[in-house]
Short mmCIF file of C-alpha atoms in Angstrom, two decimals:
data_model
loop_
_atom_site.label_atom_id
_atom_site.label_comp_id
_atom_site.label_asym_id
_atom_site.label_seq_id
_atom_site.Cartn_x
_atom_site.Cartn_y
_atom_site.Cartn_z
CA MET P 1 16.62 -9.30 -12.44
CA ALA P 2 15.27 -7.52 -15.53
CA LEU P 3 12.61 -4.88 -15.04
CA THR P 4 9.09 -5.37 -16.30
CA THR P 5 8.12 -3.29 -19.31
CA THR P 6 5.32 -1.78 -17.22
CA THR P 7 7.69 -0.42 -14.59
CA LEU P 8 10.00 1.00 -17.25
CA LEU P 9 7.24 2.67 -19.21
CA GLU P 10 5.55 4.11 -16.13
CA ALA P 11 8.81 5.81 -15.18
CA LEU P 12 9.42 7.14 -18.71
CA GLN P 13 5.82 8.29 -18.94
CA GLN P 14 6.04 10.16 -15.63
CA ARG P 15 9.32 11.86 -16.46
CA TYR P 16 8.86 15.47 -17.53
CA ALA P 17 10.96 18.61 -17.62
CA THR P 18 10.23 20.01 -14.18
CA LYS P 19 9.62 23.75 -14.18
CA ALA P 20 9.33 24.38 -10.42
CA PHE P 21 11.39 22.43 -7.91
CA ASP P 22 10.73 22.15 -4.20
CA ALA P 23 13.71 24.13 -2.92
CA THR P 24 13.44 22.49 0.51
CA ARG P 25 13.81 18.88 -0.70
CA ARG P 26 17.20 17.28 -1.18
CA ILE P 27 18.06 14.00 -2.90
CA ASP P 28 19.34 11.54 -0.30
CA PRO P 29 23.04 10.62 -0.54
CA GLU P 30 22.51 6.99 -1.64
CA THR P 31 20.21 7.96 -4.49
CA TRP P 32 22.52 10.75 -5.59
CA ALA P 33 25.53 8.45 -5.50
CA ALA P 34 23.67 6.08 -7.85
CA LEU P 35 22.92 8.95 -10.23
CA GLU P 36 26.58 9.95 -10.29
CA LYS P 37 27.41 6.32 -11.02
CA SER P 38 24.95 6.33 -13.92
CA LEU P 39 27.07 9.11 -15.44
CA VAL P 40 30.29 7.21 -14.94
CA LEU P 41 28.80 4.02 -16.40
CA SER P 42 27.29 5.77 -19.41
CA PRO P 43 28.47 4.46 -22.79
CA SER P 44 30.65 6.51 -25.12
CA SER P 45 32.19 5.81 -28.50
CA TYR P 46 35.28 3.57 -28.07
CA GLY P 47 34.71 3.95 -24.33
CA LEU P 48 36.74 7.18 -24.53
CA GLN P 49 34.70 9.04 -21.89
CA PRO P 50 35.39 12.47 -23.41
CA TRP P 51 33.62 14.19 -20.55
CA LYS P 52 33.56 15.41 -17.01
CA PHE P 53 30.63 16.17 -14.72
CA LEU P 54 30.56 19.12 -12.35
CA VAL P 55 28.12 18.56 -9.52
CA ILE P 56 27.31 21.93 -8.03
CA THR P 57 25.47 22.36 -4.77
CA LYS P 58 27.13 25.64 -3.70
CA ALA P 59 24.31 28.18 -3.44
CA GLU P 60 26.24 31.34 -4.37
CA LEU P 61 27.71 29.73 -7.45
CA ARG P 62 24.30 28.52 -8.55
CA ALA P 63 22.86 32.00 -8.09
CA GLU P 64 25.59 33.32 -10.34
CA LEU P 65 25.00 30.61 -12.97
CA ARG P 66 21.28 31.33 -12.93
CA GLN P 67 22.02 34.78 -14.33
CA HIS P 68 23.56 33.05 -17.34
CA SER P 69 20.71 30.55 -17.70
CA TRP P 70 17.82 32.76 -18.79
CA ASN P 71 17.16 33.26 -15.05
CA GLN P 72 15.51 29.85 -14.81
CA SER P 73 14.54 29.07 -11.21
CA GLN P 74 15.45 25.39 -11.53
CA ILE P 75 19.14 26.36 -11.54
CA THR P 76 18.95 27.50 -7.92
CA ASP P 77 15.99 25.52 -6.57
CA ALA P 78 16.73 21.94 -7.60
CA SER P 79 18.62 19.72 -5.20
CA HIS P 80 21.57 19.11 -7.52
CA LEU P 81 22.94 20.86 -10.60
CA VAL P 82 25.18 19.01 -13.04
CA VAL P 83 27.18 20.81 -15.70
CA PHE P 84 28.10 18.28 -18.37
CA LEU P 85 31.52 19.11 -19.80
CA ALA P 86 32.81 17.90 -23.17
CA LYS P 87 36.48 17.45 -23.97
CA ARG P 88 37.61 20.13 -26.40
CA ARG P 89 40.10 17.95 -28.29
CA ILE P 90 40.95 14.28 -28.67
CA GLU P 91 44.67 13.74 -28.77
CA GLU P 92 47.26 11.01 -28.68
CA ALA P 93 47.37 11.27 -24.89
CA ASP P 94 43.66 10.40 -24.71
CA VAL P 95 44.20 7.25 -26.75
CA GLU P 96 47.18 6.21 -24.65
CA LYS P 97 45.26 6.82 -21.45
CA LEU P 98 42.39 4.60 -22.59
CA ILE P 99 44.69 1.83 -23.78
CA SER P 100 46.62 1.95 -20.55
CA ALA P 101 43.43 1.78 -18.42
CA THR P 102 42.11 -1.09 -20.55
CA SER P 103 45.35 -2.97 -20.17
CA THR P 104 45.35 -2.54 -16.40
CA LEU P 105 41.67 -3.22 -15.74
CA ARG P 106 41.45 -6.22 -18.04
CA GLY P 107 44.92 -7.62 -17.48
CA ILE P 108 45.79 -7.49 -21.19
CA ALA P 109 49.23 -6.61 -22.53
CA ILE P 110 49.39 -3.09 -24.00
CA GLU P 111 50.92 -4.52 -27.18
CA SER P 112 47.87 -6.63 -27.94
CA LEU P 113 45.69 -3.51 -27.81
CA GLY P 114 47.61 -1.81 -30.60
CA PHE P 115 44.87 -2.41 -33.19
CA TYR P 116 42.41 -0.68 -30.92
CA GLY P 117 44.48 2.45 -30.50
CA GLU P 118 45.10 2.50 -34.25
CA MET P 119 41.37 2.32 -34.96
CA ILE P 120 40.70 5.33 -32.73
CA ARG P 121 43.57 7.36 -34.20
CA LYS P 122 42.42 6.65 -37.75
CA ASP P 123 38.94 7.81 -36.90
CA LEU P 124 39.15 10.62 -34.35
CA ILE P 125 42.67 12.02 -34.66
CA ASN P 126 43.60 11.57 -38.30
CA GLY P 127 40.28 10.64 -39.89
CA PRO P 128 37.36 12.67 -41.17
CA ARG P 129 35.73 12.77 -37.75
CA SER P 130 38.66 14.78 -36.41
CA GLN P 131 37.24 17.73 -38.37
CA HIS P 132 34.06 17.63 -36.30
CA ILE P 133 35.46 16.56 -32.99
CA GLY P 134 33.46 19.19 -31.09
CA GLN P 135 30.24 17.73 -32.42
CA TRP P 136 31.45 14.21 -31.76
CA SER P 137 32.25 14.92 -28.12
CA SER P 138 28.95 16.77 -27.64
CA ASN P 139 27.15 13.73 -29.00
CA GLN P 140 28.82 11.50 -26.44
CA VAL P 141 27.89 13.88 -23.64
CA TYR P 142 24.26 13.75 -24.75
CA ILE P 143 24.31 9.95 -24.40
CA ALA P 144 25.30 10.54 -20.78
CA LEU P 145 22.48 13.07 -20.48
CA GLY P 146 19.96 10.50 -21.75
CA THR P 147 21.35 7.89 -19.37
CA PHE P 148 21.12 10.31 -16.45
CA LEU P 149 17.56 11.49 -17.17
CA THR P 150 16.32 7.92 -17.61
CA SER P 151 18.11 6.69 -14.50
CA ALA P 152 16.68 9.52 -12.44
CA ALA P 153 13.16 8.81 -13.67
CA LEU P 154 13.53 5.19 -12.60
CA LEU P 155 14.68 6.24 -9.14
CA GLY P 156 11.73 8.61 -8.78
CA VAL P 157 13.85 11.75 -9.09
CA ASP P 158 12.64 14.72 -11.13
CA THR P 159 14.97 16.37 -13.61
CA THR P 160 15.21 19.14 -16.17
CA PRO P 161 17.71 19.11 -19.02
CA ILE P 162 18.76 22.69 -19.78
CA GLU P 163 20.20 24.02 -23.03
CA GLY P 164 19.08 27.55 -22.24
CA PHE P 165 22.33 28.84 -20.79
CA SER P 166 25.41 30.62 -22.06
CA PRO P 167 28.27 28.14 -22.47
CA ALA P 168 30.75 31.02 -22.78
CA GLU P 169 29.63 32.56 -19.48
CA TYR P 170 29.58 29.18 -17.77
CA ASP P 171 33.13 28.52 -18.98
CA ARG P 172 34.21 31.89 -17.60
CA VAL P 173 32.46 31.50 -14.23
CA LEU P 174 33.66 27.92 -13.81
CA GLY P 175 37.22 28.73 -14.84
CA LEU P 176 37.16 26.40 -17.84
CA GLU P 177 38.37 28.82 -20.48
CA ASN P 178 41.90 27.48 -20.58
CA SER P 179 41.05 23.94 -19.62
CA ALA P 180 40.64 20.80 -21.71
CA TYR P 181 36.87 20.90 -21.16
CA ARG P 182 33.96 23.16 -22.10
CA SER P 183 30.41 23.45 -20.80
CA CYS P 184 28.16 21.41 -23.06
CA VAL P 185 24.76 20.94 -21.44
CA VAL P 186 23.17 21.22 -17.99
CA ALA P 187 20.76 19.11 -15.99
CA VAL P 188 19.17 19.66 -12.60
CA ALA P 189 17.67 17.01 -10.36
CA GLY P 190 15.44 17.06 -7.30
CA TYR P 191 11.73 16.93 -6.55
CA HIS P 192 9.06 19.08 -8.11
CA SER P 193 7.16 21.63 -6.10
CA ALA P 194 3.47 20.97 -5.38
CA GLU P 195 2.86 24.17 -7.33
CA ASP P 196 4.44 22.95 -10.56
CA LYS P 197 1.52 23.05 -12.92
CA TYR P 198 3.51 21.13 -15.53
CA ALA P 199 3.61 18.03 -13.32
CA GLY P 200 0.15 16.87 -14.29
CA LEU P 201 0.07 17.86 -17.94
CA ALA P 202 -0.33 15.32 -20.72
CA LYS P 203 2.92 14.44 -22.46
CA VAL P 204 3.05 15.88 -25.97
CA ARG P 205 4.27 13.26 -28.42
CA TYR P 206 3.57 12.76 -32.09
CA PRO P 207 1.88 9.45 -32.92
CA ASP P 208 4.13 6.38 -32.83
CA SER P 209 3.29 5.82 -36.49
CA GLU P 210 4.89 9.17 -37.41
CA LEU P 211 8.04 8.65 -35.36
CA ILE P 212 8.71 4.95 -35.96
CA GLU P 213 8.90 3.32 -39.33
CA HIS P 214 9.25 -0.44 -39.73
CA ILE P 215 11.14 -1.94 -42.64
CA SER P 216 10.58 -5.68 -42.40
CA MET J 1 7.16 2.22 -7.70
CA ALA J 2 10.70 3.59 -7.93
CA LEU J 3 13.52 1.17 -8.65
CA THR J 4 16.17 0.42 -6.05
CA THR J 5 19.60 1.87 -6.74
CA THR J 6 20.99 -1.68 -6.70
CA THR J 7 18.75 -2.85 -9.56
CA LEU J 8 19.58 0.24 -11.61
CA LEU J 9 23.32 -0.03 -11.09
CA GLU J 10 23.41 -3.77 -11.78
CA ALA J 11 21.77 -3.17 -15.15
CA LEU J 12 24.08 -0.27 -16.02
CA GLN J 13 27.09 -2.28 -14.90
CA GLN J 14 26.11 -5.27 -17.04
CA ARG J 15 25.44 -3.21 -20.15
CA TYR J 16 28.27 -3.38 -22.66
CA ALA J 17 28.71 -2.88 -26.39
CA THR J 18 27.97 -6.39 -27.63
CA LYS J 19 30.38 -7.55 -30.32
CA ALA J 20 28.78 -10.90 -31.24
CA PHE J 21 25.02 -11.38 -31.20
CA ASP J 22 23.18 -14.70 -31.16
CA ALA J 23 21.66 -14.58 -34.64
CA THR J 24 19.00 -17.11 -33.67
CA ARG J 25 17.52 -15.15 -30.76
CA ARG J 26 14.81 -12.57 -31.31
CA ILE J 27 13.46 -9.98 -28.87
CA ASP J 28 9.88 -10.83 -27.99
CA PRO J 29 7.21 -8.42 -29.29
CA GLU J 30 6.20 -7.02 -25.89
CA THR J 31 9.77 -6.17 -24.93
CA TRP J 32 10.45 -4.65 -28.33
CA ALA J 33 7.27 -2.58 -28.17
CA ALA J 34 8.48 -1.15 -24.86
CA LEU J 35 11.83 -0.25 -26.40
CA GLU J 36 10.13 1.54 -29.27
CA LYS J 37 8.07 3.39 -26.69
CA SER J 38 11.25 4.41 -24.87
CA LEU J 39 12.28 6.17 -28.08
CA VAL J 40 8.95 7.93 -28.42
CA LEU J 41 8.98 9.02 -24.78
CA SER J 42 12.57 10.26 -24.90
CA PRO J 43 13.04 13.93 -23.99
CA SER J 44 14.09 16.54 -26.54
CA SER J 45 14.65 20.27 -26.33
CA TYR J 46 11.29 22.09 -26.32
CA GLY J 47 9.73 18.66 -26.88
CA LEU J 48 10.31 19.19 -30.60
CA GLN J 49 11.10 15.54 -31.38
CA PRO J 50 13.38 16.38 -34.32
CA TRP J 51 13.79 12.72 -35.14
CA LYS J 52 12.48 9.55 -36.62
CA PHE J 53 13.45 5.93 -35.93
CA LEU J 54 13.75 3.31 -38.65
CA VAL J 55 13.37 -0.19 -37.25
CA ILE J 56 14.88 -2.59 -39.76
CA THR J 57 14.40 -6.33 -39.56
CA LYS J 58 14.53 -7.03 -43.33
CA ALA J 59 17.52 -9.34 -43.83
CA GLU J 60 18.55 -8.25 -47.35
CA LEU J 61 18.50 -4.59 -46.40
CA ARG J 62 20.59 -5.27 -43.33
CA ALA J 63 23.11 -7.19 -45.42
CA GLU J 64 23.39 -4.17 -47.68
CA LEU J 65 23.78 -1.76 -44.77
CA ARG J 66 26.47 -3.96 -43.25
CA GLN J 67 28.66 -3.19 -46.26
CA HIS J 68 28.46 0.47 -45.26
CA SER J 69 29.09 -0.22 -41.58
CA TRP J 70 32.72 -1.40 -41.57
CA ASN J 71 31.29 -4.91 -42.17
CA GLN J 72 30.34 -5.23 -38.50
CA SER J 73 28.48 -8.49 -37.87
CA GLN J 74 26.12 -6.93 -35.36
CA ILE J 75 24.34 -5.14 -38.22
CA THR J 76 23.03 -8.42 -39.59
CA ASP J 77 23.06 -10.68 -36.51
CA ALA J 78 21.24 -8.66 -33.87
CA SER J 79 17.51 -9.09 -33.48
CA HIS J 80 16.64 -5.46 -34.30
CA LEU J 81 18.46 -2.62 -36.03
CA VAL J 82 17.45 0.99 -35.42
CA VAL J 83 18.67 3.83 -37.60
CA PHE J 84 18.22 7.06 -35.67
CA LEU J 85 17.35 9.88 -38.07
CA ALA J 86 17.78 13.57 -37.30
CA LYS J 87 15.70 16.29 -38.87
CA ARG J 88 17.80 18.30 -41.33
CA ARG J 89 16.12 21.66 -40.70
CA ILE J 90 13.85 23.25 -38.12
CA GLU J 91 11.28 25.48 -39.75
CA GLU J 92 8.15 27.40 -39.01
CA ALA J 93 6.08 24.31 -39.87
CA ASP J 94 7.81 22.37 -37.08
CA VAL J 95 6.94 25.01 -34.54
CA GLU J 96 3.33 25.15 -35.68
CA LYS J 97 3.04 21.38 -35.59
CA LEU J 98 4.29 21.26 -32.00
CA ILE J 99 2.03 24.09 -30.85
CA SER J 100 -0.94 22.46 -32.53
CA ALA J 101 -0.24 19.07 -30.92
CA THR J 102 0.25 20.73 -27.53
CA SER J 103 -3.00 22.60 -27.88
CA THR J 104 -4.90 19.43 -28.80
CA LEU J 105 -3.33 17.06 -26.27
CA ARG J 106 -3.51 19.49 -23.37
CA GLY J 107 -6.75 21.19 -24.28
CA ILE J 108 -5.14 24.65 -24.29
CA ALA J 109 -6.07 27.39 -26.76
CA ILE J 110 -3.44 27.89 -29.49
CA GLU J 111 -3.39 31.64 -28.71
CA SER J 112 -2.19 31.05 -25.16
CA LEU J 113 0.80 29.08 -26.48
CA GLY J 114 2.09 32.00 -28.52
CA PHE J 115 4.93 32.76 -26.11
CA TYR J 116 6.13 29.20 -26.45
CA GLY J 117 6.29 29.27 -30.23
CA GLU J 118 8.04 32.64 -30.05
CA MET J 119 10.67 31.24 -27.70
CA ILE J 120 11.46 28.40 -30.10
CA ARG J 121 11.58 30.69 -33.15
CA LYS J 122 13.92 33.12 -31.40
CA ASP J 123 16.25 30.28 -30.50
CA LEU J 124 16.20 27.70 -33.29
CA ILE J 125 14.93 29.53 -36.37
CA ASN J 126 16.15 33.09 -35.98
CA GLY J 127 18.62 32.80 -33.12
CA PRO J 128 22.28 31.82 -32.89
CA ARG J 129 21.42 28.13 -32.59
CA SER J 130 19.92 28.18 -36.09
CA GLN J 131 23.51 28.33 -37.37
CA HIS J 132 24.26 24.96 -35.81
CA ILE J 133 20.92 23.26 -36.21
CA GLY J 134 22.53 20.06 -37.50
CA GLN J 135 24.51 19.74 -34.31
CA TRP J 136 21.49 20.64 -32.23
CA SER J 137 19.31 17.94 -33.81
CA SER J 138 22.11 15.36 -33.53
CA ASN J 139 22.36 16.18 -29.85
CA GLN J 140 18.66 15.50 -29.35
CA VAL J 141 18.96 12.19 -31.19
CA TYR J 142 21.78 11.17 -28.86
CA ILE J 143 19.51 11.77 -25.86
CA ALA J 144 17.16 9.22 -27.44
CA LEU J 145 20.12 6.89 -27.95
CA GLY J 146 21.03 7.14 -24.26
CA THR J 147 17.40 6.54 -23.27
CA PHE J 148 17.22 3.51 -25.54
CA LEU J 149 20.47 1.90 -24.38
CA THR J 150 19.57 2.40 -20.72
CA SER J 151 16.03 1.11 -21.20
CA ALA J 152 17.29 -1.98 -23.01
CA ALA J 153 19.81 -2.71 -20.26
CA LEU J 154 17.02 -2.57 -17.69
CA LEU J 155 14.91 -5.00 -19.72
CA GLY J 156 17.84 -7.41 -20.03
CA VAL J 157 18.38 -6.72 -23.72
CA ASP J 158 21.89 -6.38 -25.15
CA THR J 159 22.73 -3.47 -27.43
CA THR J 160 25.52 -1.88 -29.41
CA PRO J 161 25.55 1.78 -30.39
CA ILE J 162 27.24 2.17 -33.76
CA GLU J 163 28.90 5.28 -35.16
CA GLY J 164 31.05 3.25 -37.52
CA PHE J 165 28.91 3.54 -40.62
CA SER J 166 28.66 5.84 -43.63
CA PRO J 167 25.76 8.27 -43.15
CA ALA J 168 25.93 9.22 -46.86
CA GLU J 169 25.61 5.58 -47.98
CA TYR J 170 22.85 4.94 -45.46
CA ASP J 171 20.96 7.97 -46.74
CA ARG J 172 21.30 6.68 -50.29
CA VAL J 173 20.31 3.09 -49.49
CA LEU J 174 17.39 4.20 -47.32
CA GLY J 175 16.17 6.77 -49.82
CA LEU J 176 16.65 9.70 -47.45
CA GLU J 177 18.67 11.95 -49.71
CA ASN J 178 15.80 14.23 -50.59
CA SER J 179 13.87 13.76 -47.37
CA ALA J 180 13.62 15.95 -44.29
CA TYR J 181 15.73 13.47 -42.31
CA ARG J 182 19.29 12.15 -42.35
CA SER J 183 20.95 9.11 -40.81
CA CYS J 184 22.53 10.19 -37.53
CA VAL J 185 23.48 7.15 -35.47
CA VAL J 186 22.68 3.43 -35.33
CA ALA J 187 21.93 0.95 -32.56
CA VAL J 188 21.30 -2.76 -32.62
CA ALA J 189 19.54 -4.81 -29.96
CA GLY J 190 19.23 -8.51 -29.22
CA TYR J 191 21.08 -11.07 -27.13
CA HIS J 192 24.78 -11.73 -27.13
CA SER J 193 26.21 -14.96 -28.43
CA ALA J 194 27.75 -17.40 -25.94
CA GLU J 195 30.96 -16.85 -27.89
CA ASP J 196 31.11 -13.11 -27.29
CA LYS J 197 34.34 -12.80 -25.36
CA TYR J 198 33.54 -9.17 -24.55
CA ALA J 199 30.56 -10.21 -22.42
CA GLY J 200 32.64 -11.05 -19.38
CA LEU J 201 35.28 -8.33 -19.57
CA ALA J 202 35.71 -5.73 -16.88
CA LYS J 203 34.19 -2.36 -17.73
CA VAL J 204 36.86 0.24 -18.44
CA ARG J 205 36.08 3.48 -16.63
CA TYR J 206 38.31 6.19 -15.29
CA PRO J 207 38.05 6.70 -11.53
CA ASP J 208 34.95 8.53 -10.30
CA SER J 209 37.23 11.17 -8.83
CA GLU J 210 38.54 12.03 -12.30
CA LEU J 211 35.14 12.18 -13.97
CA ILE J 212 33.09 13.84 -11.26
CA GLU J 213 33.97 17.06 -9.52
CA HIS J 214 31.97 18.42 -6.61
CA ILE J 215 31.62 22.12 -6.01
CA SER J 216 29.82 22.45 -2.72
#
C-alpha cells in the first residue's frame, strides 16, 4: 500500500504557499475530515498532544481575524482556516490524562505505566525542559503543521501556513486569554484562484548539496 | 494524481514511534533519496530554509551519539539517522542569499524583489521576532520534521522522532560549536524489528471532539 516516490515528490513539488484562493471553492466534507484526522494523528513528544485545533469557517470571525493578520486575503478567501493552539503549561494533570488514556486504549494496568509518567515528569515538569515549555509545545504544534501541509498536498488541496498574525489579538478575539491554550500558528486550506501568479513559479530551494550533508 | 483519503489515513494510522529497529534492514537508495528530497522541499517561513540536515550512517559516530541520546538503541540500529540543524542567527546575508536565489531561479530582477527582502528584515532582523529567532528557526525545523515523518509513513518507512538527546554534546561531537548551525532535533528511519512490541499497539489519541473545535 506504500506510495511511489514519484507520487510523493510530485505532490511535495507542487505544494506552494498559495497567495490567492478561489473564494468560491470549498473543500468537500470527506477530504476535510481526512485533513482534520491528519491533525489528530500527528506525532508529538511522548504522545502528549499539547495542542488544539480551531477550525473556523464563520465568515464574520474570519473577517475580524484578517485585520490581525497583516490583512492577508487568504484568511477570508480560503475554504478552511485552522488556528493551531499550543498548551501554555504542562502539568501533573496532563501526565495523568495521558497515562489514563493509554491504560484504557491499550488495556494496560495504570500501575505498569508508572515509569512512563515518571519519565515525562522528570523531563517536562521537573526537568530542564520545563524552563522552555512554551518553546517545546510550539515545536510539537509545528510537527502537526508539517503533517497537515504535507497531507493536504497529497490530497490535492492548496494551503498557506501563516505566521504573519498577532497571537495576542487572536487570543483576545478567540477568547483564549484565560484558557489553557494560546494561538501558535495558522494555516488555511482550499484551492488557488486562477489568478494566483505564484501557482506557476519555480520553487526556490538551495542546492541539495548545501542543505544535506552525508557522514558515512 | 491526488491520493485517496483512505491511503493517506492508513499510512498516518500505521505510523508510530518505532522502539526497536531491525538492524539488518537498510532503506533502498531510491526511497532514501525521496526522503532527503522531502526535507529539501519542506516549507519554511519566507522560504528561508534556516536549516541543514546531517544524514549519518557512519557506525562509530552513531555509537558515540547514542551515548548522548539516553542510550536509545534506535540511534545505532535504524537504517538512517538525521540530525536536524537550525540556523543560529538570521542576518542580512541570509536575506540577500534568498533574494539572489529567487531572482536566478525565477528569472526576476533583484530590484523588483526589494519589497520582499524588506519584509523579512522588518520581521526577522529588526522586528520583534528577532528577539526569539532561536525559537523561530526551531519552529521551521519542526515543520521539516513533520514533513519527513509523514513522507516516510507514506513510503512505508518506519521512523522515530527523538528529542531525548543532548544538543550541547551533539554540537560538540559534530563540530558545530563554532558553526552557523546547532543541533535541534533528531529522527531515525528504517524498518521495525519483528520484536518491537510497540508495532501492534493501539494509537493513543484523545477524542477528535477534544482536539478539534469548529467555529462555523
